[in-house]
Amino acid sequence: MNRAPLARSIWLSLPVWLCACERNTHPNGTDSSADKQAFAPWFEDVAGQCGLDFTHMRGLRQRYWFPELMGSGLCWFDYDGDGRVDLFVVQSGDLEPGDQTVPRSKLFRNLGDGRFADVTESAGLSTPGFGMGCTVADCDGDGDVDLYVTNVGANILYRNNGDGTFTDVTADAGVGDMGWGTSAGFFDCEGDGDLDLWVVNYVRWRKDLEIACKSPYGERDYCSPNNYNAPSQCVLYINDGQGRFRDESSASGLAAAFGNGLGLALCDFDGDGRIDVYVSNDGMANQLWMNRGDSKFVDEALMRGCAVNANGAAEASMGTVAGDFDQDGDVDLFITNLRGETNTLYSNDGQGRMRDHSARSGLAAASLQFTGFGDALADFDHDGILDLFVANGRVSHAKPVFSESDIYAEPKQLFRGVGDLRFEEVAHGGLARALLGNSRGLAVADYDDDGDLDIAVNENNGRLRLLRNVSAKRGHWTKLSVLDIAGAPALGARLAIDVGGRIIHRDVAVCSSYCSAGDARVHCGLGAVSVLEHIKVRWTDGSREHFGPLPADRIHELRRGRGRSTR
């Protein structure tokens, strides 16, 4: 069975009414059609000139084994505590290298002048295994950000030693799950101040399960996950407060559901103060694990409207982004899907009930001919409205072919937010010309600290991309480093930011996109507003502090214990 069965290909003949043909007017009074005529690039690829020398390898030779298709992600984090975000890029390598040398994952240190240096060896990151994803957090509470890497096989936890080096503590920590790990994230499951770990698993794969699949054109091609009929279960590790973990997956309720897990979002979806977990499954119903306290979770995706799309169909569901798309104070969801499906936007009613808003958003029709993986929600142009970037890449042979050198390559897409949960596509993905690649992981960060957000993209079997933001800015910005008492990012903290009487809601989160993690610092475009009047921070234990007023166009540190306490 090929990756894009006939039932899905019917989408390609959908009527014209689904096209995003509306003429949108931006809230600042400018007509979107005029913007297109005066197009100027939003991004430029600067990876080569920045010293980011990395090329992803799916295998020494193409065997058409399923894992070759799916890697890999990347992570932004400040590993050395110098205030600049560094970049870790996950390498796949080869599933059976034998005695041949294969490249490994790389850590690039941000030098602060727009350049990066490869410090993988000096940092002690050997990263064995066929890599898939990564996530970061201070999981032992010492103030240094640690690194967790998922693999096809044993995952690895690297403890940050605080001196620029890492130590593999997987065995002592007890988090070396042996499945096919994809996305993962740390969060305070219990509200006790310790960061727990959720690991998403994909397919229970073995090479002896491989069969010869073909494309619709009769060529050898990769199989669908449903060919293997081997969905997995997620893993929940509970932190004992000393950096050691115990597997509470069964006791927490996770054994109630299986899935081909790829995407992960950790957010409080129903506003009860507890972090919930959304898992995107490839070709199966997605899961929304509601946190009931005491490390107990119940999958309520079906009853809350985000297990399947508006037509009742399960989708491929790869990249996953949670955020306040419509700026009404709750957390919405966006998921990238397979070519022939549409990417899906779920809007939250404030109580954790979701509605498929894809068709009216302008995002559905634009995604029909592409396979989306990494995605990012951010205000790239500082107009006060969130935009969306999607990195695409195929998983099977299809026509038309965009690149003769890589039949799986597709262009990237940028959608400018125009308000009221609507988006308009920007030409060439916001670049001077279309940038092709078989994209997988994507993560955003302001790597050059100029106030706007840049994008790193890991290309399957291709060269790493760093897209520097060069967009014409439409307003002011702020960047908030929200820290716990130890000085590490306070993952799970929720912010309500008063900007001229309008409240912007943001979460401190890194787990997003596809097998990736972005910069933990909270970024906001502010439009014409130049002062943050008031910032309310709700920490994961329910306590609150207030900060501000603060001027715009600067980086501010909000450290727990240094604000004004409130009930």
Coordinates of C-alpha atoms in Angstrom, one line a residue:
M1 CA 0.0 0.0 0.0
N2 CA 1.4 3.4 -0.9
R3 CA 1.7 6.4 1.3
A4 CA -1.1 8.4 -0.3
P5 CA -4.1 6.0 -0.8
L6 CA -6.9 6.7 -3.3
A7 CA -9.3 8.0 -0.6
R8 CA -6.8 10.8 0.2
S9 CA -6.1 11.6 -3.5
I10 CA -9.8 12.6 -3.9
W11 CA -8.9 15.7 -2.0
L12 CA -6.9 16.9 -5.0
S13 CA -10.1 17.3 -7.1
L14 CA -12.0 19.3 -4.5
P15 CA -14.0 22.2 -5.9
V16 CA -12.7 25.7 -6.4
W17 CA -14.8 27.0 -3.5
L18 CA -12.2 25.6 -1.0
C19 CA -9.5 27.9 -2.5
A20 CA -8.4 30.8 -0.3
C21 CA -9.7 33.3 -2.9
E22 CA -11.0 36.0 -0.4
R23 CA -9.5 39.5 -0.6
N24 CA -8.5 40.2 3.0
T25 CA -7.8 43.6 4.5
H26 CA -5.2 43.8 7.2
P27 CA -6.3 45.5 10.5
N28 CA -3.8 48.3 9.9
G29 CA -5.9 49.3 6.9
T30 CA -3.7 48.1 4.1
D31 CA -5.0 45.8 1.4
S32 CA -3.3 42.4 1.2
S33 CA -3.2 42.6 -2.7
A34 CA -1.2 45.8 -2.5
D35 CA 1.2 44.1 -0.1
K36 CA 1.8 41.3 -2.6
Q37 CA 2.6 43.8 -5.3
A38 CA 5.1 45.5 -3.1
F39 CA 6.6 42.1 -1.9
A40 CA 9.9 42.2 -0.1
P41 CA 11.5 39.1 1.4
W42 CA 10.8 38.2 5.1
F43 CA 13.7 35.8 5.4
E44 CA 17.1 35.0 3.9
D45 CA 19.0 31.7 4.3
V46 CA 22.3 32.5 6.0
A47 CA 23.3 29.0 7.3
G48 CA 26.4 28.8 5.1
Q49 CA 27.9 32.2 6.1
C50 CA 27.1 31.6 9.8
G51 CA 29.3 28.5 10.1
L52 CA 26.4 26.0 10.4
D53 CA 28.0 23.1 8.5
F54 CA 25.5 20.3 8.8
T55 CA 24.0 17.9 6.3
H56 CA 21.4 15.4 7.4
M57 CA 22.0 11.8 6.4
R58 CA 19.1 9.3 6.1
G59 CA 21.4 6.4 5.4
L60 CA 24.6 5.3 3.7
R61 CA 22.4 3.9 1.0
Q62 CA 18.6 4.2 0.5
R63 CA 17.1 0.9 1.7
Y64 CA 13.5 2.3 1.8
W65 CA 13.3 1.3 5.4
F66 CA 10.7 3.4 7.1
P67 CA 12.8 5.4 9.7
E68 CA 14.9 6.8 6.8
L69 CA 11.9 8.9 5.9
M70 CA 11.1 10.6 9.2
G71 CA 14.2 12.3 10.7
S72 CA 15.1 14.7 12.2
G73 CA 14.5 17.7 14.5
L74 CA 16.6 20.4 16.2
C75 CA 16.7 22.5 19.4
W76 CA 17.5 26.0 20.4
F77 CA 18.8 26.5 23.9
D78 CA 21.5 28.4 25.9
Y79 CA 23.7 25.5 26.9
D80 CA 26.6 27.6 28.3
G81 CA 24.6 30.3 30.1
D82 CA 26.1 33.3 28.2
G83 CA 22.7 34.7 27.3
R84 CA 22.8 33.6 23.6
V85 CA 20.8 30.7 22.2
D86 CA 22.8 27.8 20.7
L87 CA 21.7 25.2 18.3
F88 CA 21.6 21.4 18.5
V89 CA 20.8 19.5 15.3
V90 CA 19.8 15.9 15.3
Q91 CA 21.4 13.5 12.9
S92 CA 20.0 10.2 11.7
G93 CA 23.0 8.4 10.2
D94 CA 22.4 4.8 9.2
L95 CA 20.4 2.0 10.7
E96 CA 23.1 -0.6 9.9
P97 CA 26.4 1.2 9.4
G98 CA 28.6 -1.8 10.1
D99 CA 32.2 -0.6 10.4
Q100 CA 31.5 2.5 8.3
T101 CA 31.7 5.9 10.0
V102 CA 28.5 8.0 9.9
P103 CA 28.0 11.6 10.9
R104 CA 26.6 12.4 14.3
S105 CA 24.3 15.1 15.7
K106 CA 26.0 18.5 16.2
L107 CA 26.0 21.3 18.8
F108 CA 26.7 24.7 17.5
R109 CA 27.7 27.5 20.0
N110 CA 26.4 31.0 19.2
L111 CA 29.5 33.3 19.1
G112 CA 27.4 36.4 19.3
D113 CA 28.6 38.0 16.1
G114 CA 26.2 36.2 13.7
R115 CA 28.4 33.1 13.6
F116 CA 28.4 29.7 15.2
A117 CA 31.2 27.2 16.1
D118 CA 30.9 23.4 16.2
V119 CA 31.6 22.4 19.8
T120 CA 30.1 18.9 19.7
E121 CA 33.3 17.1 20.6
S122 CA 34.4 19.5 23.4
A123 CA 30.9 19.4 24.8
G124 CA 31.1 15.6 25.1
L125 CA 28.0 14.9 22.9
S126 CA 28.7 11.6 21.2
T127 CA 25.0 11.0 20.3
P128 CA 25.0 7.4 19.2
G129 CA 21.9 6.0 17.5
F130 CA 19.6 6.8 14.7
G131 CA 18.4 10.2 15.8
M132 CA 14.9 11.6 15.6
G133 CA 14.2 14.5 18.0
C134 CA 15.3 16.5 21.0
T135 CA 14.0 18.6 23.8
V136 CA 15.6 20.7 26.5
A137 CA 15.0 21.7 30.1
D138 CA 16.6 22.0 33.5
C139 CA 15.4 18.6 34.7
D140 CA 17.6 18.4 37.8
G141 CA 17.0 21.9 39.1
D142 CA 20.6 23.1 39.1
G143 CA 20.0 26.1 36.8
D144 CA 21.7 24.5 33.7
V145 CA 19.6 23.4 30.7
D146 CA 19.9 19.7 30.0
L147 CA 19.3 17.9 26.7
Y148 CA 17.2 14.8 25.8
V149 CA 17.5 13.1 22.4
T150 CA 15.0 10.6 21.0
N151 CA 16.1 7.8 18.7
V152 CA 15.0 4.7 16.8
G153 CA 16.0 2.7 19.9
A154 CA 17.3 3.9 23.2
N155 CA 16.8 7.6 24.0
I156 CA 19.5 9.6 25.7
L157 CA 19.5 12.2 28.5
Y158 CA 22.6 14.5 28.7
R159 CA 23.1 16.4 32.0
N160 CA 24.5 19.8 31.6
N161 CA 27.6 20.0 33.8
G162 CA 27.6 23.8 33.9
D163 CA 31.1 24.1 32.4
G164 CA 30.2 23.7 28.7
T165 CA 30.2 19.9 28.8
F166 CA 27.5 17.2 29.1
T167 CA 27.4 13.8 30.7
D168 CA 25.2 10.9 29.6
V169 CA 23.1 10.1 32.7
T170 CA 20.4 8.1 30.9
A171 CA 20.9 4.9 33.0
D172 CA 21.0 6.7 36.3
A173 CA 18.0 8.9 35.4
G174 CA 16.0 5.9 34.1
V175 CA 14.7 7.5 30.9
G176 CA 16.3 5.4 28.1
D177 CA 13.0 4.2 26.5
M178 CA 13.8 1.7 23.8
G179 CA 10.9 2.5 21.4
W180 CA 11.0 4.7 18.3
G181 CA 10.9 8.1 20.1
T182 CA 9.8 11.2 18.2
S183 CA 8.7 14.3 20.0
A184 CA 9.3 14.7 23.7
G185 CA 8.9 17.4 26.3
F186 CA 9.5 18.3 29.9
F187 CA 6.6 19.7 32.0
D188 CA 5.5 19.9 35.6
C189 CA 2.9 17.2 35.6
E190 CA 2.0 17.4 39.3
G191 CA 2.6 21.1 40.1
D192 CA 5.4 20.1 42.6
G193 CA 8.1 22.2 41.0
D194 CA 9.9 19.2 39.3
L195 CA 9.9 18.7 35.6
D196 CA 8.5 15.4 34.4
L197 CA 9.0 14.0 30.9
W198 CA 6.6 12.9 28.2
V199 CA 7.9 10.9 25.3
V200 CA 5.9 10.2 22.1
N201 CA 6.6 6.9 20.3
Y202 CA 5.8 6.2 16.7
V203 CA 5.8 2.7 15.2
R204 CA 7.1 -0.5 16.8
W205 CA 9.5 -1.0 14.0
R206 CA 11.9 -3.8 13.1
K207 CA 13.7 -4.3 9.9
D208 CA 12.2 -7.7 9.5
L209 CA 8.8 -6.0 9.3
E210 CA 9.8 -4.2 6.1
I211 CA 8.0 -5.0 2.9
A212 CA 8.4 -3.7 -0.7
C213 CA 6.0 -0.8 -1.2
K214 CA 5.6 1.1 -4.5
S215 CA 4.4 4.6 -5.5
P216 CA 1.3 5.2 -7.7
Y217 CA 3.8 5.3 -10.6
G218 CA 5.1 1.8 -9.9
E219 CA 8.5 2.9 -8.4
R220 CA 10.0 1.6 -5.2
D221 CA 8.9 3.9 -2.4
Y222 CA 8.4 4.1 1.3
C223 CA 5.5 2.4 3.1
S224 CA 2.7 4.0 5.2
P225 CA 2.8 3.5 9.0
N226 CA -0.4 1.5 8.6
N227 CA 1.5 -1.1 6.6
Y228 CA 3.2 -2.1 9.8
N229 CA 0.1 -2.2 12.0
A230 CA 2.3 -1.6 15.0
P231 CA 1.2 1.6 16.8
S232 CA 3.0 2.6 20.0
Q233 CA 2.1 4.1 23.4
C234 CA 3.5 7.3 25.0
V235 CA 5.7 7.2 28.0
L236 CA 5.4 9.4 31.1
Y237 CA 8.4 9.7 33.5
I238 CA 7.8 11.3 36.9
N239 CA 10.7 13.2 38.4
D240 CA 11.6 12.4 42.0
G241 CA 13.1 15.8 42.5
Q242 CA 16.7 14.7 42.2
G243 CA 16.9 14.2 38.5
R244 CA 15.8 10.6 38.6
F245 CA 12.6 9.4 37.0
R246 CA 10.1 6.5 37.4
D247 CA 7.9 5.2 34.5
E248 CA 4.3 6.0 35.5
S249 CA 2.8 5.4 32.0
S250 CA 0.4 2.6 32.9
A251 CA -0.6 4.1 36.3
S252 CA -1.2 7.4 34.7
G253 CA -3.7 6.0 32.2
L254 CA -1.6 6.1 29.0
A255 CA -2.1 2.4 28.4
A256 CA -5.7 3.2 27.4
A257 CA -4.6 4.3 23.9
F258 CA -2.2 3.4 21.1
G259 CA -1.1 5.7 18.2
N260 CA 1.5 6.4 15.6
G261 CA 2.7 9.4 17.6
L262 CA 4.7 12.2 16.0
G263 CA 3.7 15.7 17.4
L264 CA 3.4 16.9 21.0
A265 CA 2.0 20.0 22.7
L266 CA 2.1 20.7 26.4
C267 CA -0.4 23.3 27.5
D268 CA -3.3 24.0 29.8
F269 CA -6.1 23.6 27.3
D270 CA -9.1 23.9 29.7
G271 CA -7.8 26.7 32.0
D272 CA -7.8 24.6 35.2
G273 CA -4.1 25.3 36.0
R274 CA -2.8 21.9 35.1
I275 CA -0.7 21.1 32.0
D276 CA -2.5 18.8 29.5
V277 CA -0.9 16.9 26.7
Y278 CA -1.9 16.8 23.0
V279 CA -0.4 14.0 20.8
S280 CA -0.6 14.0 17.0
N281 CA -0.9 10.5 15.5
D282 CA 0.0 9.6 11.9
G283 CA -3.1 8.2 10.2
M284 CA -4.9 7.6 13.5
A285 CA -7.1 9.6 15.9
N286 CA -5.1 12.2 17.8
Q287 CA -5.1 12.3 21.6
L288 CA -5.8 15.0 24.1
W289 CA -4.7 13.8 27.5
M290 CA -6.5 15.9 30.1
N291 CA -4.5 16.2 33.4
R292 CA -6.8 15.2 36.3
G293 CA -4.1 15.6 39.0
D294 CA -2.1 13.1 40.9
S295 CA -0.4 12.1 37.6
K296 CA -3.6 10.8 36.1
F297 CA -4.6 11.5 32.5
V298 CA -7.7 10.8 30.4
D299 CA -7.8 11.0 26.6
E300 CA -10.7 13.3 25.7
A301 CA -9.8 14.2 22.2
L302 CA -12.9 12.8 20.6
M303 CA -15.4 14.4 23.0
R304 CA -13.5 17.7 22.8
G305 CA -13.4 17.8 19.0
C306 CA -9.7 17.4 18.1
A307 CA -9.3 13.7 17.5
V308 CA -10.3 13.9 13.9
N309 CA -11.1 16.7 11.4
A310 CA -14.5 18.2 10.7
N311 CA -15.2 15.4 8.2
G312 CA -14.6 12.8 10.9
A313 CA -11.3 11.6 9.2
A314 CA -8.1 10.9 11.0
E315 CA -5.2 12.7 9.3
A316 CA -1.4 12.2 9.0
S317 CA -0.7 14.7 11.8
M318 CA 3.0 15.6 12.0
G319 CA 4.0 19.1 13.2
T320 CA 2.0 20.4 16.1
V321 CA 1.8 24.0 17.4
A322 CA -0.3 25.2 20.4
G323 CA -0.9 28.9 20.9
D324 CA -3.5 31.6 21.2
F325 CA -4.1 32.0 17.5
D326 CA -7.1 34.3 17.9
Q327 CA -5.8 36.1 21.0
D328 CA -8.8 35.4 23.1
G329 CA -6.9 34.0 26.1
D330 CA -7.1 30.2 25.4
V331 CA -4.8 27.7 23.6
D332 CA -5.7 26.7 20.0
L333 CA -4.0 24.0 17.9
F334 CA -2.5 23.8 14.4
I335 CA -1.4 20.4 12.9
T336 CA 0.4 19.8 9.6
N337 CA -0.8 16.9 7.5
L338 CA -0.1 14.8 4.4
R339 CA -0.4 15.9 0.8
G340 CA -4.1 15.5 -0.3
E341 CA -5.3 16.3 3.2
T342 CA -5.4 19.9 4.6
N343 CA -3.5 21.3 7.5
T344 CA -5.8 21.6 10.4
L345 CA -6.6 24.5 12.7
Y346 CA -8.6 23.9 15.9
S347 CA -10.0 26.9 17.8
N348 CA -10.6 26.6 21.5
D349 CA -13.9 27.8 23.1
G350 CA -12.1 28.6 26.3
Q351 CA -13.2 25.4 28.1
G352 CA -11.0 23.1 26.1
R353 CA -13.5 22.2 23.5
M354 CA -12.2 22.5 19.9
R355 CA -13.7 23.3 16.5
D356 CA -12.1 22.7 13.2
H357 CA -11.6 26.2 11.7
S358 CA -9.3 25.2 8.8
A359 CA -11.5 26.0 5.8
R360 CA -12.3 29.5 6.9
S361 CA -8.8 30.3 8.1
G362 CA -7.2 30.4 4.6
L363 CA -4.8 27.6 5.6
A364 CA -6.7 24.6 4.2
A365 CA -6.6 24.9 0.4
A366 CA -3.0 26.3 0.4
S367 CA -1.8 23.1 2.0
L368 CA -3.5 20.5 -0.2
Q369 CA -0.6 19.8 -2.5
F370 CA 2.1 19.7 0.2
T371 CA 3.1 17.5 3.1
G372 CA 3.7 19.6 6.2
F373 CA 6.2 18.8 8.9
G374 CA 7.8 21.5 11.1
D375 CA 5.6 24.5 11.8
A376 CA 5.9 27.7 13.9
L377 CA 3.5 30.3 15.2
A378 CA 5.1 33.7 15.7
D379 CA 4.7 37.4 15.0
F380 CA 7.5 37.7 12.5
D381 CA 6.7 41.3 11.3
H382 CA 5.7 42.8 14.8
D383 CA 2.3 44.0 13.7
G384 CA 0.7 42.4 16.8
I385 CA -0.9 39.5 15.0
L386 CA 0.6 36.0 14.9
D387 CA 1.9 34.5 11.6
L388 CA 2.5 30.9 10.7
F389 CA 5.5 29.2 8.9
V390 CA 5.3 25.7 7.6
A391 CA 8.2 23.5 6.3
N392 CA 7.1 20.9 3.8
G393 CA 8.6 17.7 2.5
R394 CA 7.2 14.6 0.8
V395 CA 7.0 11.1 2.1
S396 CA 6.3 9.4 -1.3
H397 CA 6.8 10.0 -5.0
A398 CA 4.3 12.5 -6.4
K399 CA 3.8 14.9 -9.3
P400 CA 4.7 17.6 -10.0
V401 CA 8.3 17.2 -9.0
F402 CA 9.7 20.5 -7.6
S403 CA 13.4 19.5 -7.7
E404 CA 15.2 17.2 -10.0
S405 CA 17.9 16.6 -7.4
D406 CA 15.4 15.6 -4.7
I407 CA 12.0 14.2 -5.7
Y408 CA 10.8 14.6 -2.1
A409 CA 11.6 18.3 -1.9
E410 CA 8.8 20.9 -1.6
P411 CA 8.7 24.6 -1.0
K412 CA 8.2 26.2 2.4
Q413 CA 5.2 28.3 3.2
L414 CA 4.6 31.5 5.2
F415 CA 1.2 32.8 6.2
R416 CA 0.7 36.3 7.4
G417 CA -1.9 36.7 10.1
V418 CA -4.6 39.2 9.2
G419 CA -6.8 38.9 12.3
D420 CA -10.1 37.0 13.1
L421 CA -8.3 33.6 12.7
R422 CA -7.5 34.3 9.1
F423 CA -4.2 34.0 7.2
E424 CA -3.0 35.0 3.8
E425 CA -0.1 33.2 2.1
V426 CA 3.1 35.2 1.4
A427 CA 4.9 34.6 -1.9
H428 CA 7.8 32.1 -2.0
G429 CA 7.4 31.3 1.7
G430 CA 8.7 34.8 2.5
L431 CA 12.0 34.3 0.7
A432 CA 13.3 36.0 -2.4
R433 CA 12.6 32.8 -4.3
A434 CA 11.1 29.4 -3.2
L435 CA 13.5 27.4 -1.0
L436 CA 13.1 23.7 -1.7
G437 CA 13.8 20.9 0.7
N438 CA 12.5 17.7 2.2
S439 CA 11.9 19.5 5.5
R440 CA 11.4 17.9 8.9
G441 CA 12.2 19.7 12.2
L442 CA 11.8 23.4 12.5
A443 CA 12.4 25.7 15.5
V444 CA 12.4 29.5 16.0
A445 CA 14.7 31.7 18.0
D446 CA 16.1 35.2 17.9
Y447 CA 19.6 33.9 17.4
D448 CA 21.1 37.4 16.7
D449 CA 19.2 39.2 19.5
D450 CA 17.9 41.9 17.1
G451 CA 14.4 41.6 18.4
D452 CA 12.8 39.4 15.7
L453 CA 12.4 35.7 15.3
D454 CA 14.6 33.6 13.0
I455 CA 14.0 30.0 11.8
A456 CA 16.2 26.9 11.7
V457 CA 15.0 24.0 9.5
N458 CA 16.5 20.5 9.4
E459 CA 16.2 19.0 5.9
N460 CA 15.9 15.2 5.5
N461 CA 19.0 14.1 3.6
G462 CA 19.8 17.8 2.9
R463 CA 21.6 20.9 4.2
L464 CA 20.6 22.7 7.4
R465 CA 18.8 26.0 6.8
L466 CA 19.0 29.2 9.0
L467 CA 16.4 31.7 7.9
R468 CA 17.3 35.1 9.2
N469 CA 14.4 37.5 9.6
V470 CA 14.7 40.5 7.4
S471 CA 11.1 41.5 7.2
A472 CA 9.9 45.1 7.1
K473 CA 8.7 45.6 10.7
R474 CA 5.3 47.0 11.4
G475 CA 5.8 47.8 15.1
H476 CA 7.5 47.3 18.4
W477 CA 8.5 44.1 20.1
T478 CA 9.4 42.6 23.5
K479 CA 11.3 39.5 24.5
L480 CA 10.8 38.1 28.0
S481 CA 13.2 35.6 29.7
V482 CA 11.0 34.0 32.3
L483 CA 13.1 32.1 34.8
D484 CA 12.5 30.0 37.9
I485 CA 14.4 30.5 41.2
A486 CA 17.4 28.5 39.9
G487 CA 17.6 30.8 36.8
A488 CA 16.4 28.2 34.3
P489 CA 13.5 28.7 31.9
A490 CA 10.2 28.4 33.9
L491 CA 8.5 25.9 31.5
G492 CA 4.8 25.9 31.9
A493 CA 4.5 29.4 33.3
R494 CA 1.6 31.4 31.7
L495 CA 1.8 35.1 31.0
A496 CA -0.9 37.7 30.6
I497 CA 0.7 40.9 29.2
D498 CA -1.2 44.2 29.2
V499 CA -0.2 46.3 26.2
G500 CA -2.4 49.4 25.9
G501 CA -5.4 47.7 27.4
R502 CA -5.1 44.6 25.1
I503 CA -4.1 41.4 26.9
I504 CA -1.6 39.1 25.1
H505 CA -1.4 35.5 26.5
R506 CA 1.7 33.5 26.1
D507 CA 3.1 30.2 27.6
V508 CA 6.7 29.5 28.4
A509 CA 7.2 26.5 26.3
V510 CA 9.9 24.9 24.0
C511 CA 8.2 21.7 22.8
S512 CA 6.6 22.5 19.5
S513 CA 6.7 21.8 15.7
Y514 CA 8.0 18.4 14.8
C515 CA 10.6 16.6 17.0
S516 CA 12.0 20.0 18.0
A517 CA 12.3 22.7 20.6
G518 CA 12.4 26.5 20.2
D519 CA 13.8 29.3 22.3
A520 CA 12.2 29.4 25.7
R521 CA 12.2 33.2 25.7
V522 CA 8.7 34.7 25.2
H523 CA 8.5 36.9 22.1
C524 CA 5.7 39.3 21.3
G525 CA 5.1 41.7 18.4
L526 CA 3.4 44.8 19.8
G527 CA 2.4 46.9 16.8
A528 CA 2.2 50.6 17.8
V529 CA 2.4 49.9 21.5
S530 CA 5.7 51.0 23.1
V531 CA 5.2 50.1 26.8
L532 CA 4.2 46.8 28.5
E533 CA 1.9 48.2 31.2
H534 CA 1.6 45.1 33.3
I535 CA 2.7 41.4 33.2
K536 CA 1.0 38.8 35.3
V537 CA 2.9 35.5 35.6
R538 CA 1.1 32.3 36.8
W539 CA 3.7 29.7 37.8
T540 CA 3.0 26.0 37.6
D541 CA 2.2 25.7 41.3
G542 CA -0.6 28.2 40.9
S543 CA 1.2 31.2 42.5
R544 CA 1.3 34.5 40.7
E545 CA 3.6 37.5 40.4
H546 CA 3.3 40.8 38.7
F547 CA 5.9 42.7 36.8
G548 CA 6.1 46.0 34.9
P549 CA 5.7 48.5 33.5
L550 CA 8.5 47.8 31.0
P551 CA 9.6 49.5 27.9
A552 CA 9.3 47.8 24.5
D553 CA 12.1 46.9 22.1
R554 CA 14.2 45.3 24.8
I555 CA 14.9 41.9 26.4
H556 CA 13.6 41.7 30.0
E557 CA 14.2 39.1 32.6
L558 CA 11.3 38.0 34.8
R559 CA 12.7 35.9 37.6
R560 CA 10.5 34.1 40.1
G561 CA 10.6 35.8 43.5
R562 CA 11.5 39.2 42.1
G563 CA 8.0 40.4 41.1
R564 CA 5.1 41.6 43.2
S565 CA 3.3 38.6 44.7
T566 CA -0.5 38.3 44.4
R567 CA -3.1 35.7 45.2

